[in-house]
Amino acid sequence: MQTGSPHEWGENDARLVALIDGELDDAARRFIEARLTADPDLRARLALLLSGGRPFAPAFRALLDDAPFERLRSSLAALVEGHEQRQAPVRRYGVRARQLAAAAIVLFSAGLIAGRYGPSWPARAPEMATTASDREEDWRQAVAEYMTLYTTDTFATEPASQEQQLAALGKEIDLSLTPPRVALANLQFEGAQIFAFQGAPLGQLGYVDPSTGPVLFCIIRNSEPDATMKAQQLGGFALASWARGGRGYMLIGRLPMDQTAELAHSLEKRF
Amino acid sequence: MKANNLQEVKAGLAPNLARLWRYGVVLSGSRDTADDLVQATCLRAIERADQFQLGTHLDRWLFSILRSIWLNELRSRRVREGRGFVDASEALVFDGGRETETNIFAAQVLREVGKLPEAQRETVLLVYVEALSYREAADILAVPIGTVMSRLAAARLTLGRLQAARDP
């Protein structure tokens, strides 16, 4: 019969198992071996624990052979291929834009995987099929992902003038962009880049806030339906977005939520 | 994303597929769920390759990812649906086409382990099958070493009593 409290037996069992598995240091091993010599109950307990051993490793090896290896490997190959394709840069203009796009695409991929396949996983679930509104959500998610790359230095060397950049970007998204139209209170305009998201031109205006760093104003010409402004936190950023006239707009940064919303409202009046 | 990490993670996934699948079966008690778990683990490993520490064991990192997906996404969904308890004994038994004496014995071991509670099953797998030290298993399971010891003791007590009932 066991003596002592269940708690003591639990501790004894744990030590005995560690003894069996060779996980005790010398001092602990000598201590428990001395107790075993003196305590027949403890010896009986050791015998019981020993008889609970099995040839676990060989038994489980058989299960490895049952793994659907070919299926798993072809899924993996498709996954890797998809990931590599999404890493191909989308270039519209400019060397810096190309570099940024390349960096962005890496994170786009991460964003797309997380945003599209992650929550909808397992992918077979029919109710998780990608809908139009999912796609609209995706581009915001993707920008939130690649924005993690940006620092104040990202904008350090822009070759073209602000007017030239805005004109080129405006042409892509079919809007007339001028410095006053895109100015934001207390933020320094730093440059414009053009990306593409699922074939839709995605323009990005970069700003720097002296205390919180980069802020992005993004415009995508993707024919999404009009939507009133929505403010939210996404991936550690404050984000305000709306849609009008077949274009989606978003302001994103590490600014406080209320300041983000205020700036977004000032932009909304101009677009 | 660090290119070397991504390369190493991508290259290291294929050799670990079967072991990941086995861990998935042990956790979920379902071969289909194990397929899904492996796919999701691969996806997340590629996505988060920059978090992998080069020079450390990729398999253990992958185990941690698979386990976290199971706990945070699949099992919690199953619990919400009122199917919290998992009996893995059926899923663990391998293809019975080879009914040799050795296979019958192996199948019995798997069935017995499959009836243990999930926490004990996975600790048995990590320590006795994957041959991890208590410390390494504790790291993957995110528990103190003492918990690893008490789970193994509980598993051995159950299996020891089964043995005693068979050999009175």
Coordinates of C-alpha atoms in Angstrom, one line a residue:
Chain A
M1 CA 0.0 0.0 0.0
Q2 CA 1.0 3.5 -0.7
T3 CA 1.8 5.8 2.3
G4 CA 2.0 9.5 2.3
S5 CA -0.2 12.1 0.6
P6 CA -1.1 12.0 -3.1
H7 CA 1.1 15.0 -3.6
E8 CA 4.1 13.2 -2.2
W9 CA 3.4 10.2 -4.4
G10 CA 3.2 12.5 -7.4
E11 CA 6.6 13.9 -6.5
N12 CA 8.0 10.4 -5.9
D13 CA 6.6 9.2 -9.3
A14 CA 8.1 12.1 -11.1
R15 CA 11.5 11.4 -9.5
L16 CA 11.3 7.7 -10.3
V17 CA 10.4 8.4 -13.9
A18 CA 13.4 10.7 -14.2
L19 CA 15.5 8.0 -12.7
I20 CA 14.2 5.5 -15.3
D21 CA 14.9 8.0 -18.1
G22 CA 18.4 8.9 -16.8
E23 CA 17.4 12.5 -16.3
L24 CA 18.5 12.9 -12.7
D25 CA 21.8 14.4 -11.7
D26 CA 24.2 12.4 -9.6
A27 CA 23.1 13.8 -6.3
A28 CA 19.4 13.3 -6.9
R29 CA 20.0 9.8 -8.3
R30 CA 22.0 8.7 -5.2
F31 CA 19.4 10.2 -3.0
I32 CA 16.5 8.2 -4.6
E33 CA 18.5 5.0 -4.8
A34 CA 19.2 5.2 -1.1
R35 CA 15.5 5.6 -0.4
L36 CA 14.7 2.7 -2.7
T37 CA 17.0 0.5 -0.7
A38 CA 15.1 1.3 2.5
D39 CA 11.5 1.6 1.2
P40 CA 9.7 -1.4 -0.3
D41 CA 6.6 0.7 -1.2
L42 CA 8.9 2.9 -3.3
R43 CA 10.4 -0.2 -4.9
A44 CA 6.9 -1.5 -5.8
R45 CA 6.1 1.9 -7.3
L46 CA 9.3 1.8 -9.4
A47 CA 8.3 -1.6 -10.6
L48 CA 4.9 -0.4 -11.6
L49 CA 6.3 2.6 -13.5
L50 CA 8.8 0.3 -15.2
S51 CA 6.1 -2.0 -16.4
G52 CA 4.4 1.1 -18.0
G53 CA 7.3 1.3 -20.4
R54 CA 6.8 0.2 -24.0
P55 CA 8.9 0.0 -27.1
F56 CA 7.4 3.4 -28.0
A57 CA 9.9 4.4 -30.7
P58 CA 9.6 1.2 -32.9
A59 CA 5.8 1.2 -32.5
F60 CA 5.5 4.8 -33.6
R61 CA 7.9 4.2 -36.5
A62 CA 5.1 2.2 -38.2
L63 CA 3.0 5.3 -38.1
L64 CA 5.5 7.3 -40.0
D65 CA 5.2 4.9 -42.9
D66 CA 1.5 5.7 -43.0
A67 CA 2.0 9.4 -43.5
P68 CA 0.5 10.5 -46.9
F69 CA 3.9 11.6 -47.9
E70 CA 3.3 12.2 -51.6
R71 CA 0.2 14.3 -50.9
L72 CA 2.0 16.3 -48.2
R73 CA 5.0 16.8 -50.5
S74 CA 3.0 18.0 -53.4
S75 CA 1.1 20.5 -51.2
L76 CA 4.4 21.8 -49.9
A77 CA 5.7 22.1 -53.4
A78 CA 2.7 24.1 -54.4
L79 CA 3.0 26.3 -51.4
V80 CA 6.7 27.0 -52.0
E81 CA 6.0 27.8 -55.7
G82 CA 3.1 30.1 -54.8
H83 CA 5.3 31.9 -52.3
E84 CA 8.1 32.4 -54.8
Q85 CA 5.7 33.7 -57.5
R86 CA 4.3 36.2 -55.1
Q87 CA 7.8 37.4 -54.4
A88 CA 8.3 38.6 -58.0
P89 CA 8.4 42.4 -58.0
V90 CA 5.6 44.4 -59.6
R91 CA 7.2 47.5 -61.3
R92 CA 5.5 50.5 -62.5
Y93 CA 8.2 53.2 -62.5
G94 CA 11.4 54.3 -60.9
V95 CA 14.3 52.4 -59.4
R96 CA 13.3 53.2 -55.8
A97 CA 9.7 52.2 -56.5
R98 CA 11.0 48.9 -57.9
Q99 CA 13.1 48.3 -54.8
L100 CA 10.2 49.2 -52.5
A101 CA 7.8 47.1 -54.5
A102 CA 10.2 44.1 -54.2
A103 CA 10.3 44.5 -50.5
A104 CA 6.6 45.1 -50.4
I105 CA 5.8 42.0 -52.4
V106 CA 7.6 39.9 -49.9
L107 CA 5.3 41.2 -47.2
F108 CA 2.4 41.3 -49.5
S109 CA 2.9 37.5 -49.7
A110 CA 3.0 37.2 -46.0
G111 CA -0.1 39.4 -45.7
L112 CA -1.9 37.4 -48.4
I113 CA -1.0 34.1 -46.8
A114 CA -2.0 35.3 -43.4
G115 CA -5.1 37.2 -44.6
R116 CA -6.4 34.9 -47.2
Y117 CA -5.3 31.4 -46.3
G118 CA -4.6 31.8 -42.6
P119 CA -8.0 32.6 -41.2
S120 CA -9.8 30.7 -43.9
W121 CA -7.8 27.6 -43.2
P122 CA -8.6 24.8 -43.7
A123 CA -8.8 26.1 -47.2
R124 CA -11.5 23.5 -48.2
A125 CA -14.2 25.2 -46.0
P126 CA -16.7 26.5 -48.5
E127 CA -17.9 29.3 -46.4
M128 CA -14.4 30.7 -46.4
A129 CA -14.2 31.2 -50.1
T130 CA -12.7 34.5 -51.0
T131 CA -15.4 37.1 -51.6
A132 CA -15.2 40.6 -53.2
S133 CA -15.1 42.1 -49.7
D134 CA -12.3 39.8 -48.7
R135 CA -10.3 41.0 -51.6
E136 CA -11.0 44.6 -50.6
E137 CA -9.9 43.8 -47.0
D138 CA -6.8 42.1 -48.4
W139 CA -5.2 45.2 -49.8
R140 CA -5.5 47.0 -46.5
Q141 CA -4.0 44.0 -44.7
A142 CA -1.2 43.8 -47.3
V143 CA -0.3 47.5 -46.8
A144 CA -0.4 47.1 -43.0
E145 CA 2.1 44.1 -43.4
Y146 CA 4.6 45.8 -45.7
M147 CA 4.5 49.0 -43.7
T148 CA 6.4 47.2 -41.0
L149 CA 9.4 47.7 -43.3
Y150 CA 9.3 51.5 -43.4
T151 CA 11.4 53.8 -41.4
T152 CA 12.0 57.5 -41.6
D153 CA 15.1 56.8 -43.7
T154 CA 13.0 55.0 -46.3
F155 CA 12.3 58.3 -47.9
A156 CA 15.8 59.7 -47.7
T157 CA 16.6 60.0 -51.4
E158 CA 13.8 60.7 -53.8
P159 CA 15.1 61.8 -57.2
A160 CA 12.0 63.4 -58.8
S161 CA 10.3 66.6 -57.6
Q162 CA 7.1 66.3 -55.5
E163 CA 5.1 67.6 -58.4
Q164 CA 6.6 65.1 -60.9
Q165 CA 6.0 62.2 -58.6
L166 CA 2.4 63.3 -57.9
A167 CA 1.7 63.8 -61.6
A168 CA 3.0 60.3 -62.5
L169 CA 1.1 58.7 -59.7
G170 CA -2.0 60.6 -60.5
K171 CA -1.9 59.4 -64.1
E172 CA -1.8 55.8 -62.9
I173 CA -4.8 56.1 -60.6
D174 CA -6.6 58.7 -62.8
L175 CA -6.7 61.5 -60.3
S176 CA -5.2 64.9 -60.4
L177 CA -2.7 65.1 -57.5
T178 CA -1.0 68.3 -56.5
P179 CA 1.0 69.2 -53.4
P180 CA -1.8 71.2 -51.7
R181 CA -4.4 68.4 -52.4
V182 CA -2.3 65.8 -50.6
A183 CA -0.8 68.0 -47.8
L184 CA -1.3 66.8 -44.3
A185 CA -1.1 69.1 -41.2
N186 CA 2.2 68.7 -39.3
L187 CA 3.4 65.9 -41.6
Q188 CA 6.3 66.2 -44.0
F189 CA 5.5 64.8 -47.5
E190 CA 8.4 62.4 -48.4
G191 CA 7.5 60.8 -51.7
A192 CA 5.1 58.9 -53.9
Q193 CA 5.3 55.3 -55.2
I194 CA 3.1 53.2 -57.3
F195 CA 2.5 49.6 -56.6
A196 CA -0.1 47.2 -58.0
F197 CA -2.4 44.9 -56.0
Q198 CA -4.0 42.1 -58.0
G199 CA -3.7 44.1 -61.1
A200 CA -5.2 47.3 -59.6
P201 CA -2.9 50.3 -59.4
L202 CA -2.1 51.1 -55.8
G203 CA -0.6 54.6 -55.2
Q204 CA 1.2 55.4 -52.0
L205 CA 2.0 58.8 -50.6
G206 CA 4.6 58.7 -47.8
Y207 CA 4.8 61.2 -45.0
V208 CA 6.8 61.5 -41.8
D209 CA 5.4 62.5 -38.5
P210 CA 8.2 63.9 -36.3
S211 CA 7.3 61.8 -33.3
T212 CA 5.8 58.6 -34.6
G213 CA 7.5 58.1 -38.0
P214 CA 6.1 57.1 -41.3
V215 CA 2.5 57.6 -42.3
L216 CA 1.1 56.4 -45.6
F217 CA -1.8 57.6 -47.6
C218 CA -2.8 54.9 -50.1
I219 CA -5.2 55.1 -53.1
I220 CA -6.2 52.0 -55.0
R221 CA -8.2 52.1 -58.3
N222 CA -10.0 48.8 -57.9
S223 CA -13.7 49.7 -58.6
E224 CA -14.7 48.8 -55.0
P225 CA -18.1 50.1 -54.0
D226 CA -18.4 53.3 -52.0
A227 CA -18.0 52.9 -48.3
T228 CA -18.1 55.4 -45.4
M229 CA -15.0 55.9 -43.4
K230 CA -14.0 53.2 -41.0
A231 CA -11.2 53.5 -38.4
Q232 CA -9.5 50.5 -36.9
Q233 CA -6.3 49.2 -35.4
L234 CA -4.5 46.7 -37.7
G235 CA -1.2 45.1 -37.0
G236 CA -0.1 47.8 -34.5
F237 CA -1.1 50.7 -36.8
A238 CA -4.0 53.1 -36.7
L239 CA -5.9 53.0 -40.0
A240 CA -8.7 54.9 -41.5
S241 CA -10.2 53.9 -44.8
W242 CA -13.1 54.7 -47.1
A243 CA -14.1 54.2 -50.7
R244 CA -15.5 56.6 -53.3
G245 CA -15.8 56.7 -57.1
G246 CA -14.3 53.3 -57.7
R247 CA -11.2 54.0 -55.5
G248 CA -10.3 52.8 -52.1
Y249 CA -8.5 55.3 -49.8
M250 CA -6.5 54.5 -46.6
L251 CA -4.4 56.5 -44.2
I252 CA -2.2 54.4 -42.0
G253 CA 0.5 55.0 -39.4
R254 CA 1.5 54.9 -35.8
L255 CA -0.2 58.1 -35.0
P256 CA -2.9 58.2 -32.3
M257 CA -6.2 56.9 -33.5
D258 CA -8.0 60.3 -33.2
Q259 CA -5.3 62.1 -35.0
T260 CA -5.4 59.5 -37.8
A261 CA -9.2 59.9 -38.1
E262 CA -8.9 63.7 -38.1
L263 CA -6.3 63.7 -40.9
A264 CA -8.3 61.1 -42.9
H265 CA -11.4 63.3 -42.7
S266 CA -9.4 66.2 -44.0
L267 CA -8.3 64.1 -46.9
E268 CA -11.8 62.7 -47.5
K269 CA -13.0 66.3 -48.1
R270 CA -10.5 66.6 -50.9
F271 CA -11.1 63.2 -52.6
Chain B
M1 CA 12.7 38.6 -44.5
K2 CA 16.2 37.2 -44.1
A3 CA 16.9 35.2 -47.3
N4 CA 19.0 32.6 -45.6
N5 CA 16.3 31.8 -43.1
L6 CA 13.7 31.4 -45.8
Q7 CA 16.0 29.1 -47.8
E8 CA 16.8 26.9 -44.8
V9 CA 13.2 26.7 -43.7
K10 CA 12.0 25.8 -47.2
A11 CA 14.7 23.2 -47.7
G12 CA 14.0 21.7 -44.2
L13 CA 10.3 21.3 -44.5
A14 CA 10.2 18.2 -46.8
P15 CA 12.4 16.0 -44.6
N16 CA 10.1 16.7 -41.6
L17 CA 6.7 16.2 -43.2
A18 CA 6.1 12.7 -41.9
R19 CA 7.2 13.5 -38.4
L20 CA 5.0 16.6 -38.3
W21 CA 2.1 14.5 -39.6
R22 CA 2.7 11.9 -36.9
Y23 CA 2.7 14.7 -34.2
G24 CA -0.5 16.0 -35.8
V25 CA -2.2 12.6 -35.5
V26 CA -1.1 12.2 -31.9
L27 CA -2.4 15.6 -31.0
S28 CA -5.7 15.7 -32.9
G29 CA -6.5 12.0 -33.1
S30 CA -7.5 12.5 -36.7
R31 CA -5.5 11.8 -39.8
D32 CA -7.4 14.4 -41.9
T33 CA -6.7 17.0 -39.3
A34 CA -3.1 16.0 -39.2
D35 CA -2.9 16.7 -43.0
D36 CA -4.4 20.1 -42.4
L37 CA -2.0 20.8 -39.5
V38 CA 1.0 19.9 -41.6
Q39 CA 0.0 22.2 -44.4
A40 CA -0.8 25.1 -42.1
T41 CA 2.5 24.5 -40.3
C42 CA 4.4 24.7 -43.6
L43 CA 2.6 27.9 -44.6
R44 CA 3.3 29.5 -41.3
A45 CA 6.9 28.4 -41.2
I46 CA 7.5 30.0 -44.6
E47 CA 5.6 33.1 -43.6
R48 CA 7.6 33.5 -40.4
A49 CA 11.0 32.1 -41.6
D50 CA 12.7 35.3 -40.3
Q51 CA 11.9 34.2 -36.8
F52 CA 13.8 30.9 -37.1
Q53 CA 17.1 31.1 -35.4
L54 CA 19.7 29.7 -37.9
G55 CA 21.8 27.0 -36.3
T56 CA 19.0 25.7 -34.1
H57 CA 16.9 22.6 -34.6
L58 CA 14.3 23.3 -37.4
D59 CA 12.2 20.2 -36.4
R60 CA 11.6 21.5 -32.9
W61 CA 10.7 24.9 -34.2
L62 CA 8.2 23.3 -36.6
F63 CA 6.8 21.2 -33.8
S64 CA 6.2 24.3 -31.8
I65 CA 4.4 25.9 -34.7
L66 CA 2.2 22.9 -35.3
R67 CA 1.3 22.6 -31.7
S68 CA 0.4 26.3 -31.5
I69 CA -1.8 26.0 -34.6
W70 CA -3.5 23.0 -33.0
L71 CA -4.1 24.6 -29.7
N72 CA -5.0 28.1 -30.8
E73 CA -7.0 27.3 -33.9
L74 CA -8.2 23.8 -34.4
R75 CA -8.7 22.4 -30.9
S76 CA -10.3 25.6 -29.7
R77 CA -12.8 25.3 -32.6
R78 CA -13.4 21.7 -31.7
V79 CA -14.0 22.6 -28.1
R80 CA -16.5 25.4 -29.1
E81 CA -18.3 22.7 -31.1
G82 CA -18.5 20.6 -28.0
R83 CA -16.1 18.0 -29.2
G84 CA -13.3 18.6 -26.8
F85 CA -12.3 15.1 -25.9
V86 CA -10.0 13.3 -28.3
D87 CA -9.6 9.5 -28.4
A88 CA -6.6 9.0 -30.6
S89 CA -6.5 5.3 -30.3
E90 CA -8.2 4.6 -33.7
A91 CA -6.3 7.2 -35.7
L92 CA -3.0 6.1 -34.2
V93 CA -3.3 2.5 -35.4
F94 CA -1.4 2.1 -38.6
D95 CA -2.5 0.4 -41.8
G96 CA -3.4 -3.1 -40.7
G97 CA -2.3 -4.7 -44.0
R98 CA 0.8 -6.3 -42.4
E99 CA -0.5 -8.4 -39.6
T100 CA 2.8 -9.8 -38.4
E101 CA 3.3 -10.4 -34.7
T102 CA 5.5 -7.4 -34.5
N103 CA 2.9 -5.2 -36.1
I104 CA 0.2 -6.5 -33.8
F105 CA 2.3 -5.6 -30.8
A106 CA 3.1 -2.2 -32.2
A107 CA -0.6 -1.5 -32.9
Q108 CA -1.4 -2.4 -29.3
V109 CA 1.2 0.1 -28.1
L110 CA -0.2 2.8 -30.3
R111 CA -3.8 2.0 -29.2
E112 CA -2.8 2.2 -25.6
V113 CA -1.0 5.5 -26.0
G114 CA -3.9 6.8 -28.1
K115 CA -6.2 6.3 -25.1
L116 CA -4.1 8.6 -22.9
P117 CA -5.1 12.2 -22.4
E118 CA -3.7 14.5 -25.0
A119 CA -1.1 16.2 -22.8
Q120 CA 0.4 12.8 -21.8
R121 CA 0.2 11.5 -25.4
E122 CA 2.3 14.3 -26.8
T123 CA 4.8 14.2 -23.9
V124 CA 5.3 10.5 -24.5
L125 CA 5.8 11.2 -28.2
L126 CA 8.3 14.0 -27.7
V127 CA 10.4 12.2 -25.0
Y128 CA 10.1 8.5 -25.8
V129 CA 9.7 8.6 -29.6
E130 CA 11.4 11.9 -30.7
A131 CA 14.0 11.3 -28.0
L132 CA 14.0 14.9 -26.8
S133 CA 15.4 15.6 -23.3
Y134 CA 13.0 16.7 -20.6
R135 CA 14.3 20.3 -21.1
E136 CA 13.7 20.3 -24.8
A137 CA 10.3 18.8 -24.5
A138 CA 9.4 21.3 -21.8
D139 CA 10.4 24.1 -24.1
I140 CA 8.2 22.9 -26.9
L141 CA 5.3 22.3 -24.6
A142 CA 5.9 25.6 -22.8
V143 CA 5.6 24.0 -19.4
P144 CA 8.1 23.5 -16.5
I145 CA 10.3 20.3 -16.5
G146 CA 8.3 19.0 -13.5
T147 CA 5.2 19.0 -15.6
V148 CA 6.9 16.9 -18.2
M149 CA 8.0 14.4 -15.5
S150 CA 4.5 14.2 -13.9
R151 CA 2.9 13.6 -17.3
L152 CA 5.3 10.8 -18.1
A153 CA 4.7 9.3 -14.7
A154 CA 1.0 9.5 -15.1
A155 CA 1.3 7.8 -18.6
R156 CA 3.5 5.1 -17.2
L157 CA 1.2 4.4 -14.3
T158 CA -1.8 4.0 -16.6
L159 CA 0.2 1.7 -19.0
G160 CA 1.7 -0.2 -16.0
R161 CA -1.7 -0.9 -14.6
L162 CA -2.9 -2.1 -18.0
Q163 CA 0.1 -4.4 -18.1
A164 CA -0.6 -5.7 -14.6
A165 CA -4.3 -6.4 -15.6
R166 CA -3.0 -8.4 -18.5
D167 CA -0.4 -10.4 -16.5
P168 CA -2.1 -11.0 -13.2

